[in-house]
Amino acid sequence: MHDDPHFAPAAAGFQALQDRICAALEGLDGTAFRHDDWTRDDAELRGFGRTRVLEGGAVLEKAGVNFSQVHGEFSEAFAATMPGAGRAFVATGISLVLHPRSPHIPTVHMNYRRLSRGNVGWFGGGADLTPYYLDLTDVRHFHRVHRDVCRSYADVVDWPTLVRDCDRYFVLPHRGERRGVGGLFFDHWGEVPERMAEFVAAAGNAFLDAWLPIAQRHLADGYGERERAWQLARRGRYVEFNLVHDRGTLFGLKTGGRIESVLMSLPPLAAWPYDPHVAPDSREAELLRMVRAGYDPTSDPDL
Amino acid sequence: MHDDPHFAPAAAGFQALQDRICAALEGLDGTAFRHDDWTRDDAELRGFGRTRVLEGGAVLEKAGVNFSQVHGEFSEAFAATMPGAGRAFVATGISLVLHPRSPHIPTVHMNYRRLSRGNVGWFGGGADLTPYYLDLTDVRHFHRVHRDVCRSYADVVDWPTLVRDCDRYFVLPHRGERRGVGGLFFDHWGEVPERMAEFVAAAGNAFLDAWLPIAQRHLADGYGERERAWQLARRGRYVEFNLVHDRGTLFGLKTGGRIESVLMSLPPLAAWPYDPHVAPDSREAELLRMVRAGYDPTSDPDL
């Protein structure tokens, strides 16, 4: 079928990571994940997935932690947008989006994947944080954990480049905003030394260290209707990004992926109020300024 | 600037229609529209718009009725997807989306527009109905009104063609569903006889006859949490269509349109529950069967 030596070890690592993350989130929330395993074996796509969903939790309003391992054929049009030759591809990855109930806990996304097509294979992925209210302590913590991983693999990755690519990727041009405060992003690496596979495993393993302490810090923060309304409107932006721009989502839609898994990243509830008023000196305005101007952790002396 | 003889009369007609529709909806709801007029005069786009929004009404949870009249330049990439030559375009149109509060009143969309580029001009638009629960009396009424308009202009439009094009356009391939139960849709007509301009005016004028009686029939229908949850999940589908597929929305995003007006079509609140269970003999399943199989008013003996 394929002769990608990185595929099977990556798939095994992603599954183990999925188990570990789900266990930790169940510990945080007190709610069990629903397991929805699936297999596909048709003309479009063959393989299996382990979808894990938690809805209506105490901390997590909706959380999805997916693993999948599939092979299939790109459409002609989609194949033209990808490196490599031929239409056959294999893909495996872990993909996670957590939508907390509290507006004081940031939404977070993480995805690491291995894809190959013909004799070209690449790793890709990253993690990014989307707060509703700005807390620099949180933002710095998230970036610091990822920076430290990148520095341990400085022979294969350059942290400032991954930060910059994240910043360039998670953008809503029509809003003049970034999705959040950034993180890491990388894709389409041609040559894959063994160390790159190790970096991907390490970055995935760092996820819980990066996000869990942030959630724990804000568990007891109070909020009311105003904060909830703001969160729902910002979640609308999350939907806009995922449906208009996100390559992972479009990849899923265009390769006939399992739709409930592909769109699991969408929030439990989102709002589109018309042109809502944001007072200039409010905490909502502070967040808006940050997503408009951007945040650069590589030049933050306090990171 | 341009020499499209259809432009000014179309623009005047769309403005008058906007006034008449807003007055009727204010009468239905008891709530006034917020007027948000705007002008633009920059390198990308020049012109003006009259945005009318009603939020939090008794009947209408969110309603947008927009008029705009702009000229500008297509990007190279977008220009390649359109007929005509050169990058300069002029566009005017009325665009409406009503998101009722009650799940028993269908969401409705209507849009008529005049666009020209170089020496090619065309009318386009249509109207389509998106119920949350199926009521064939409503569906037939909506189609009957539009059929009767088309029959009065049978020399320039063919009703079954417009119905078919609507059915083909408002589709979510990734869900295997239509957006709703159809209506009219047409676009990219090359030659424009005077009668076509008259048809567009007549179809726009028919909107209130097509939708208002449906809303009035269901004003007193009761509903609870179950129906509300179903409505919010179906509104999620509406968001998916508009952000992934809708040409009007993408046109607005890609030509640097006023974002709050372009995305005014999005619902006030929408939900994405994971793979919700729908009992086979429920009214929810009945709606799903209809949007999956499609409804063909041209072969309905009771229309």
XYZ file of C-alpha atoms in Angstrom:
606
model
C 0.000 0.000 0.000
C 2.672 2.454 1.024
C 6.225 2.338 2.317
C 6.371 5.291 4.696
C 8.505 4.159 7.635
C 7.237 7.032 9.796
C 3.588 6.138 9.425
C 3.039 3.234 11.845
C 5.127 4.674 14.719
C 3.409 8.047 14.351
C -0.034 6.426 14.386
C 0.807 4.415 17.508
C 2.130 7.521 19.254
C -0.946 9.573 18.390
C -3.231 6.892 19.806
C -1.312 6.712 23.061
C -1.385 10.503 23.301
C -5.122 10.537 22.724
C -5.619 8.111 25.619
C -3.434 10.139 27.935
C -5.096 13.464 27.098
C -8.609 12.069 27.456
C -7.752 10.590 30.849
C -6.385 13.922 32.072
C -9.408 15.869 30.785
C -11.779 13.399 32.423
C -9.893 14.010 35.653
C -10.289 17.770 35.250
C -13.951 17.669 34.333
C -15.361 14.698 36.215
C -17.182 13.666 33.031
C -16.364 10.682 30.824
C -15.660 10.969 27.113
C -18.093 9.281 24.790
C -16.192 6.808 22.573
C -17.331 6.709 18.999
C -15.030 4.444 17.027
C -15.561 4.077 13.316
C -14.183 2.266 10.329
C -14.487 3.131 6.690
C -13.914 0.904 3.744
C -15.352 2.353 0.573
C -14.168 3.735 -2.734
C -13.322 7.144 -1.258
C -11.604 6.305 1.988
C -10.423 3.307 3.980
C -9.242 3.211 7.562
C -10.490 3.809 11.063
C -10.880 6.478 13.654
C -11.346 6.847 17.370
C -13.570 9.828 18.019
C -13.758 10.936 21.657
C -16.305 13.556 22.611
C -17.270 15.127 25.892
C -20.349 17.352 25.919
C -22.033 19.246 28.706
C -19.232 18.793 31.198
C -18.664 20.945 34.266
C -15.545 22.548 32.765
C -15.725 21.501 29.126
C -18.871 22.519 27.315
C -17.668 20.512 24.325
C -14.390 18.714 23.804
C -13.301 16.556 20.917
C -10.112 14.502 20.850
C -9.865 12.515 17.636
C -7.483 9.992 16.237
C -7.711 8.695 12.696
C -5.683 6.631 10.282
C -6.903 6.513 6.697
C -5.806 5.979 3.148
C -7.573 7.054 0.017
C -7.292 9.082 -3.106
C -7.231 12.850 -3.483
C -9.587 14.397 -6.011
C -7.736 15.814 -9.023
C -8.417 19.359 -7.886
C -7.237 18.787 -4.327
C -4.184 16.770 -5.435
C -3.017 19.793 -7.418
C -2.703 21.783 -4.173
C -0.433 19.233 -2.429
C 3.206 18.198 -2.828
C 4.101 14.725 -4.093
C 2.758 12.797 -7.038
C -0.167 10.507 -7.720
C -3.547 10.615 -6.079
C -3.060 7.946 -3.383
C -2.391 9.226 0.124
C -2.112 7.918 3.674
C -2.813 10.112 6.685
C -2.842 9.710 10.433
C -3.238 12.288 13.128
C -4.542 13.473 16.428
C -6.806 16.489 16.475
C -8.224 18.203 19.495
C -10.427 21.200 20.189
C -11.590 22.092 23.688
C -14.420 24.584 24.178
C -14.572 25.347 27.884
C -17.793 26.544 29.492
C -16.158 29.468 31.281
C -15.224 32.525 29.204
C -12.171 32.806 31.446
C -10.671 29.566 30.137
C -9.307 29.838 26.595
C -10.413 27.573 23.801
C -7.506 25.515 22.550
C -6.741 23.559 19.428
C -4.002 21.019 18.839
C -3.330 18.791 15.862
C -0.346 16.687 14.824
C -0.399 14.564 11.731
C 1.620 12.456 9.351
C 0.671 12.461 5.711
C 2.306 10.880 2.715
C 1.679 10.826 -0.991
C 3.804 8.871 -3.377
C 7.361 9.142 -2.139
C 6.770 12.461 -0.303
C 5.804 12.384 3.346
C 5.496 15.135 5.870
C 4.605 15.930 9.424
C 2.467 18.903 10.240
C 0.460 20.402 12.999
C 0.664 22.711 15.921
C -1.338 24.148 18.764
C -2.919 27.537 19.291
C -4.715 29.326 22.081
C -7.889 31.394 21.713
C -8.732 33.347 24.862
C -11.955 35.304 25.346
C -10.320 37.597 27.879
C -6.652 38.411 27.873
C -4.480 37.098 30.682
C -0.810 37.533 29.837
C 0.201 34.966 32.434
C -1.791 32.350 30.514
C -0.513 33.471 27.144
C 3.108 33.417 28.274
C 2.744 30.027 29.909
C 1.296 28.483 26.740
C 4.099 29.887 24.597
C 6.827 29.099 27.125
C 5.978 25.396 27.151
C 6.044 25.243 23.374
C 9.214 27.311 23.173
C 10.993 24.906 25.506
C 10.024 21.917 23.368
C 11.224 23.666 20.216
C 14.531 24.578 21.862
C 15.135 20.921 22.685
C 14.813 20.179 18.974
C 16.597 23.267 17.672
C 18.478 21.061 15.206
C 15.213 20.389 13.322
C 12.835 23.241 14.199
C 13.177 26.974 14.654
C 10.759 28.254 17.300
C 10.369 31.813 15.899
C 9.511 30.352 12.490
C 6.818 28.098 13.935
C 5.409 31.013 15.931
C 5.385 33.242 12.865
C 3.731 30.568 10.723
C 1.055 30.069 13.372
C 0.418 33.799 13.404
C 0.138 33.863 9.624
C -2.093 30.821 9.459
C -4.747 31.546 12.092
C -5.935 34.769 10.524
C -9.391 35.997 9.544
C -8.556 38.506 6.791
C -12.192 39.600 6.496
C -12.171 40.595 10.176
C -8.646 41.970 10.276
C -8.062 39.681 13.255
C -6.000 36.715 14.282
C -7.938 33.781 15.712
C -6.201 34.067 19.056
C -2.788 34.646 20.559
C -0.875 32.105 18.518
C 1.204 29.067 19.321
C 2.983 26.762 16.901
C 2.222 25.807 13.351
C 4.183 23.899 10.734
C 3.305 21.997 7.596
C 4.686 20.551 4.398
C 8.166 19.639 5.537
C 9.810 17.715 2.744
C 12.712 15.858 4.316
C 11.954 14.067 7.581
C 14.888 13.118 9.738
C 14.198 10.843 12.673
C 14.530 13.843 14.990
C 11.519 15.495 13.367
C 9.365 12.513 14.291
C 10.654 12.851 17.847
C 9.864 16.570 17.893
C 6.273 15.902 16.836
C 5.890 13.353 19.631
C 7.387 15.777 22.168
C 5.221 18.687 21.062
C 2.117 16.502 21.347
C 3.170 15.360 24.780
C 3.615 18.987 25.866
C -0.008 19.836 25.198
C -1.308 19.017 28.653
C 1.498 20.999 30.289
C 0.652 23.946 28.077
C -3.112 24.096 28.605
C -4.138 22.286 31.789
C -2.567 24.743 34.262
C -4.349 27.607 32.474
C -7.696 25.888 32.877
C -6.996 25.100 36.520
C -6.082 28.714 37.303
C -9.490 29.954 36.146
C -11.806 27.224 37.390
C -13.254 29.441 40.122
C -13.439 32.718 38.145
C -16.970 34.070 38.124
C -18.782 35.379 35.064
C -22.200 36.559 34.027
C -24.346 37.230 30.976
C -22.004 39.847 29.557
C -18.997 37.520 29.547
C -21.083 34.669 28.170
C -22.420 36.818 25.324
C -18.884 37.901 24.461
C -17.679 34.300 24.486
C -20.502 33.222 22.138
C -19.734 36.043 19.700
C -16.016 35.205 19.715
C -16.899 31.573 19.118
C -18.654 32.825 15.991
C -15.217 33.966 14.800
C -13.896 30.476 15.521
C -16.586 29.038 13.248
C -15.746 31.574 10.552
C -12.093 30.614 10.611
C -12.714 26.878 10.578
C -15.282 26.903 7.783
C -13.731 29.568 5.554
C -9.998 29.063 6.038
C -8.906 25.994 7.962
C -7.025 23.594 5.712
C -7.656 20.631 8.013
C -11.391 21.188 7.889
C -11.382 21.709 4.128
C -9.182 18.616 3.741
C -11.805 16.638 5.639
C -14.691 18.068 3.633
C -12.963 17.578 0.274
C -11.695 14.061 0.890
C -15.118 12.893 2.051
C -13.998 12.599 5.670
C -16.413 11.526 8.387
C -18.380 14.717 8.764
C -19.195 14.506 12.470
C -15.487 14.093 13.223
C -14.337 16.765 10.794
C -16.732 19.350 12.206
C -16.294 18.328 15.831
C -14.088 21.401 16.189
C -17.110 23.680 15.919
C -18.305 25.145 19.211
C -21.344 23.835 21.087
C -23.017 27.233 20.755
C -22.016 30.390 18.888
C -23.624 33.756 18.259
C -23.549 36.395 15.536
C -24.874 39.610 17.024
C -24.928 42.493 14.563
C -21.974 44.844 15.017
C -21.868 44.627 18.823
C -20.677 47.652 20.760
C -17.376 47.231 22.582
C -16.484 50.013 25.030
C -12.920 51.284 24.348
C -11.601 50.720 27.869
C -13.243 47.332 28.444
C -11.635 43.929 28.776
C -13.380 42.954 25.552
C -11.597 45.818 23.766
C -8.309 44.668 25.279
C -8.753 41.241 23.687
C -9.714 42.809 20.357
C -6.600 44.978 20.359
C -4.474 41.893 20.962
C -5.992 39.835 18.141
C -5.742 42.811 15.789
C -2.185 43.811 16.616
C -0.934 40.287 17.276
C 1.279 39.034 20.053
C 4.893 38.090 19.462
C 6.230 35.784 22.185
C 9.685 35.810 20.633
C 10.131 39.464 21.588
C 8.425 39.308 24.990
C 11.131 39.827 27.660
C 8.875 38.292 30.325
C 8.314 34.973 28.608
C -18.135 55.101 -14.927
C -20.481 52.612 -16.575
C -23.290 52.642 -19.098
C -25.619 49.939 -17.838
C -29.145 51.238 -18.489
C -30.614 48.672 -16.057
C -28.545 49.773 -13.093
C -30.243 52.933 -11.819
C -33.822 51.663 -12.188
C -32.885 48.382 -10.478
C -31.218 50.225 -7.594
C -34.246 52.487 -7.107
C -36.577 49.492 -7.161
C -34.516 47.563 -4.627
C -34.524 50.526 -2.237
C -38.270 50.923 -2.455
C -38.690 47.187 -1.879
C -36.432 47.335 1.159
C -38.613 50.082 2.657
C -41.806 48.161 2.019
C -40.481 44.884 3.447
C -39.064 46.522 6.573
C -42.370 48.308 7.221
C -44.280 45.020 6.908
C -41.864 43.154 9.193
C -42.045 45.935 11.782
C -45.807 45.546 11.683
C -45.498 41.804 12.234
C -42.979 42.050 15.039
C -43.791 45.266 16.823
C -40.070 46.082 16.860
C -38.327 48.760 14.817
C -35.405 48.047 12.524
C -32.111 49.642 13.412
C -30.881 51.733 10.476
C -27.185 51.520 9.814
C -26.396 53.405 6.640
C -22.856 53.432 5.369
C -20.758 54.822 2.585
C -17.449 53.613 1.272
C -14.996 55.465 -0.838
C -11.603 53.797 -0.876
C -9.339 52.008 -3.309
C -11.246 48.722 -3.017
C -14.867 49.782 -3.117
C -16.980 52.899 -3.533
C -20.682 53.299 -2.930
C -23.238 53.136 -0.181
C -25.498 50.776 1.637
C -28.571 50.838 3.801
C -28.295 48.094 6.365
C -31.475 47.378 8.329
C -31.282 45.046 11.284
C -33.821 43.884 13.811
C -32.539 41.870 16.768
C -34.328 40.402 19.734
C -37.829 40.934 18.364
C -40.926 39.092 19.506
C -41.165 37.142 16.237
C -37.803 37.806 14.604
C -34.796 36.815 16.659
C -32.597 38.422 14.004
C -33.557 39.928 10.688
C -31.385 41.685 8.165
C -32.698 43.518 5.108
C -29.854 45.145 3.189
C -29.585 47.357 0.198
C -26.275 48.289 -1.376
C -24.961 49.968 -4.478
C -21.229 49.786 -5.070
C -18.582 49.887 -7.724
C -15.066 48.619 -7.482
C -12.585 46.246 -8.963
C -12.503 42.458 -8.800
C -9.276 40.820 -7.722
C -7.569 38.986 -10.609
C -8.462 35.619 -9.103
C -12.117 36.489 -8.562
C -12.438 38.190 -11.959
C -11.438 34.905 -13.597
C -14.576 33.247 -12.183
C -16.992 35.813 -13.637
C -18.287 36.590 -17.149
C -17.377 39.848 -18.872
C -14.033 41.533 -19.251
C -11.906 43.915 -17.211
C -11.818 44.187 -13.452
C -14.242 47.083 -12.931
C -17.720 46.128 -11.777
C -20.886 47.776 -10.537
C -23.359 45.967 -8.301
C -26.622 46.744 -6.598
C -28.967 44.476 -4.734
C -31.349 43.725 -1.951
C -30.511 40.883 0.373
C -32.615 39.584 3.211
C -32.385 36.821 5.795
C -34.984 36.374 8.526
C -34.239 34.147 11.506
C -37.498 33.778 13.432
C -37.478 32.978 17.121
C -40.005 30.150 16.813
C -38.792 26.839 15.364
C -42.223 26.589 13.732
C -41.564 29.578 11.478
C -39.098 28.860 8.659
C -35.973 30.877 8.114
C -36.101 32.604 4.754
C -33.586 34.168 2.436
C -34.183 36.463 -0.518
C -31.733 38.307 -2.723
C -32.094 40.114 -6.033
C -29.211 41.902 -7.655
C -27.922 43.624 -10.737
C -24.267 43.295 -11.574
C -22.291 44.453 -14.561
C -18.745 44.176 -15.709
C -17.485 45.756 -18.889
C -20.299 45.369 -21.416
C -21.833 42.317 -19.717
C -24.594 42.818 -17.187
C -26.844 40.365 -15.459
C -29.604 39.976 -12.959
C -29.497 37.263 -10.401
C -31.080 36.177 -7.199
C -33.907 34.157 -5.800
C -35.568 33.172 -2.584
C -35.504 29.973 -0.580
C -37.250 28.581 2.479
C -35.562 26.696 5.334
C -38.071 25.151 7.723
C -37.112 23.462 10.993
C -40.260 21.345 10.964
C -42.011 20.307 7.818
C -45.417 21.763 7.051
C -46.409 21.009 3.480
C -49.023 23.769 3.508
C -46.218 26.285 4.099
C -43.910 24.738 1.537
C -46.604 24.683 -1.132
C -47.662 28.236 -0.417
C -44.095 29.534 -0.778
C -43.603 27.732 -4.085
C -47.069 28.598 -5.408
C -46.462 32.342 -5.031
C -43.143 32.100 -6.846
C -44.566 29.817 -9.513
C -47.313 32.320 -10.266
C -44.783 35.132 -10.705
C -42.691 32.992 -13.036
C -45.746 32.044 -15.088
C -46.528 35.725 -15.637
C -43.057 36.083 -17.139
C -42.930 32.776 -18.974
C -41.495 34.577 -22.007
C -38.255 35.260 -20.057
C -38.098 32.665 -17.259
C -38.904 28.998 -16.967
C -40.191 28.158 -13.477
C -38.990 24.510 -13.406
C -35.491 25.663 -14.370
C -35.367 28.225 -11.565
C -36.660 25.627 -9.090
C -34.075 23.106 -10.253
C -31.242 25.637 -10.062
C -32.295 26.579 -6.542
C -32.276 22.912 -5.571
C -28.808 22.463 -7.053
C -27.420 25.605 -5.478
C -28.569 25.351 -1.858
C -26.826 22.046 -1.181
C -24.415 20.950 1.558
C -22.555 18.106 -0.185
C -20.661 17.233 3.014
C -23.978 16.642 4.795
C -25.805 15.045 1.871
C -28.556 17.597 2.477
C -30.237 20.520 0.816
C -30.391 23.707 2.871
C -34.163 23.673 2.893
C -37.147 23.039 0.655
C -36.073 25.207 -2.247
C -37.543 28.194 -4.031
C -36.110 30.116 -6.966
C -32.555 30.738 -8.033
C -31.025 32.239 -11.146
C -27.743 33.843 -12.018
C -25.464 34.883 -14.856
C -28.035 35.666 -17.500
C -26.227 37.196 -20.445
C -28.880 39.002 -22.458
C -31.275 41.171 -20.489
C -34.503 42.097 -22.193
C -36.652 44.722 -20.475
C -39.027 41.944 -19.391
C -36.288 40.361 -17.296
C -35.906 43.553 -15.284
C -39.667 43.502 -14.765
C -39.561 39.881 -13.660
C -36.910 40.664 -11.034
C -39.038 43.498 -9.684
C -42.127 41.274 -9.590
C -40.300 38.406 -7.874
C -38.971 40.803 -5.229
C -42.429 42.227 -4.705
C -43.806 38.712 -4.214
C -41.577 38.040 -1.238
C -43.971 39.289 1.414
C -46.861 37.313 -0.109
C -44.683 34.208 -0.059
C -43.398 34.368 3.519
C -45.623 36.560 5.694
C -48.694 34.275 5.688
C -46.464 31.355 6.755
C -45.130 33.326 9.729
C -48.633 34.443 10.686
C -49.986 30.865 10.626
C -47.441 29.742 13.225
C -47.291 32.737 15.564
C -49.159 30.908 18.319
C -47.534 27.477 17.927
C -45.948 26.334 21.169
C -42.477 24.852 21.493
C -40.040 23.783 24.160
C -36.405 22.943 24.721
C -36.402 20.056 22.283
C -37.647 22.154 19.386
C -35.293 24.993 20.280
C -32.284 22.646 20.382
C -33.245 21.241 16.986
C -33.608 24.749 15.552
C -30.155 25.751 16.843
C -28.533 22.638 15.345
C -30.239 23.240 11.991
C -29.074 26.844 12.099
C -25.573 25.376 12.346
C -26.208 23.901 8.895
C -27.225 27.351 7.688
C -23.882 28.721 8.867
C -22.061 25.852 7.153
C -23.754 26.593 3.856
C -23.203 30.330 3.988
C -19.532 30.169 4.973
C -18.460 27.189 2.865
C -20.595 27.499 -0.269
C -22.607 30.669 -0.655
C -21.375 32.692 -3.633
C -22.916 35.919 -2.330
C -21.087 35.605 0.973
C -17.798 34.691 -0.705
C -18.298 37.578 -3.157
C -18.630 39.914 -0.177
C -15.594 38.461 1.601
C -13.425 38.501 -1.521
C -14.340 41.969 -2.723
C -13.689 43.475 0.704
C -17.385 44.081 1.348
C -18.578 45.568 4.620
C -18.186 42.571 6.867
C -21.060 43.217 9.275
C -23.424 43.478 6.302
C -21.991 40.492 4.449
C -22.273 38.221 7.486
C -25.593 39.596 8.670
C -27.142 36.451 7.207
C -25.645 34.344 9.986
C -28.087 33.317 12.701
C -28.228 35.009 16.105
C -27.376 31.722 17.793
C -26.399 28.318 16.390
C -25.301 25.016 17.879
C -23.112 22.116 16.837
C -24.016 19.141 19.036
C -21.994 16.033 18.235
C -23.926 13.553 16.096
C -27.316 14.156 17.742
C -29.761 11.278 17.883
C -32.902 11.684 15.777
C -35.654 9.127 16.414
C -36.791 7.563 13.104
C -40.475 8.403 13.490
C -39.995 11.935 14.840
C -40.829 15.264 13.204
C -37.103 15.976 13.174
C -36.544 12.837 11.068
C -39.346 13.935 8.755
C -37.518 17.207 8.048
C -34.241 15.348 7.521
C -35.847 12.988 5.011
C -37.165 15.976 3.084
C -33.843 17.834 2.907
C -32.073 14.604 1.938
C -34.523 13.465 -0.727
C -35.472 16.959 -1.886
C -38.878 18.364 -2.716
C -39.977 18.992 -6.268
C -42.854 21.473 -6.425
C -43.099 21.065 -10.200
C -44.391 17.507 -9.771
C -46.578 18.138 -6.706
C -50.221 17.709 -7.810
C -51.441 19.661 -4.765
C -49.437 22.827 -5.386
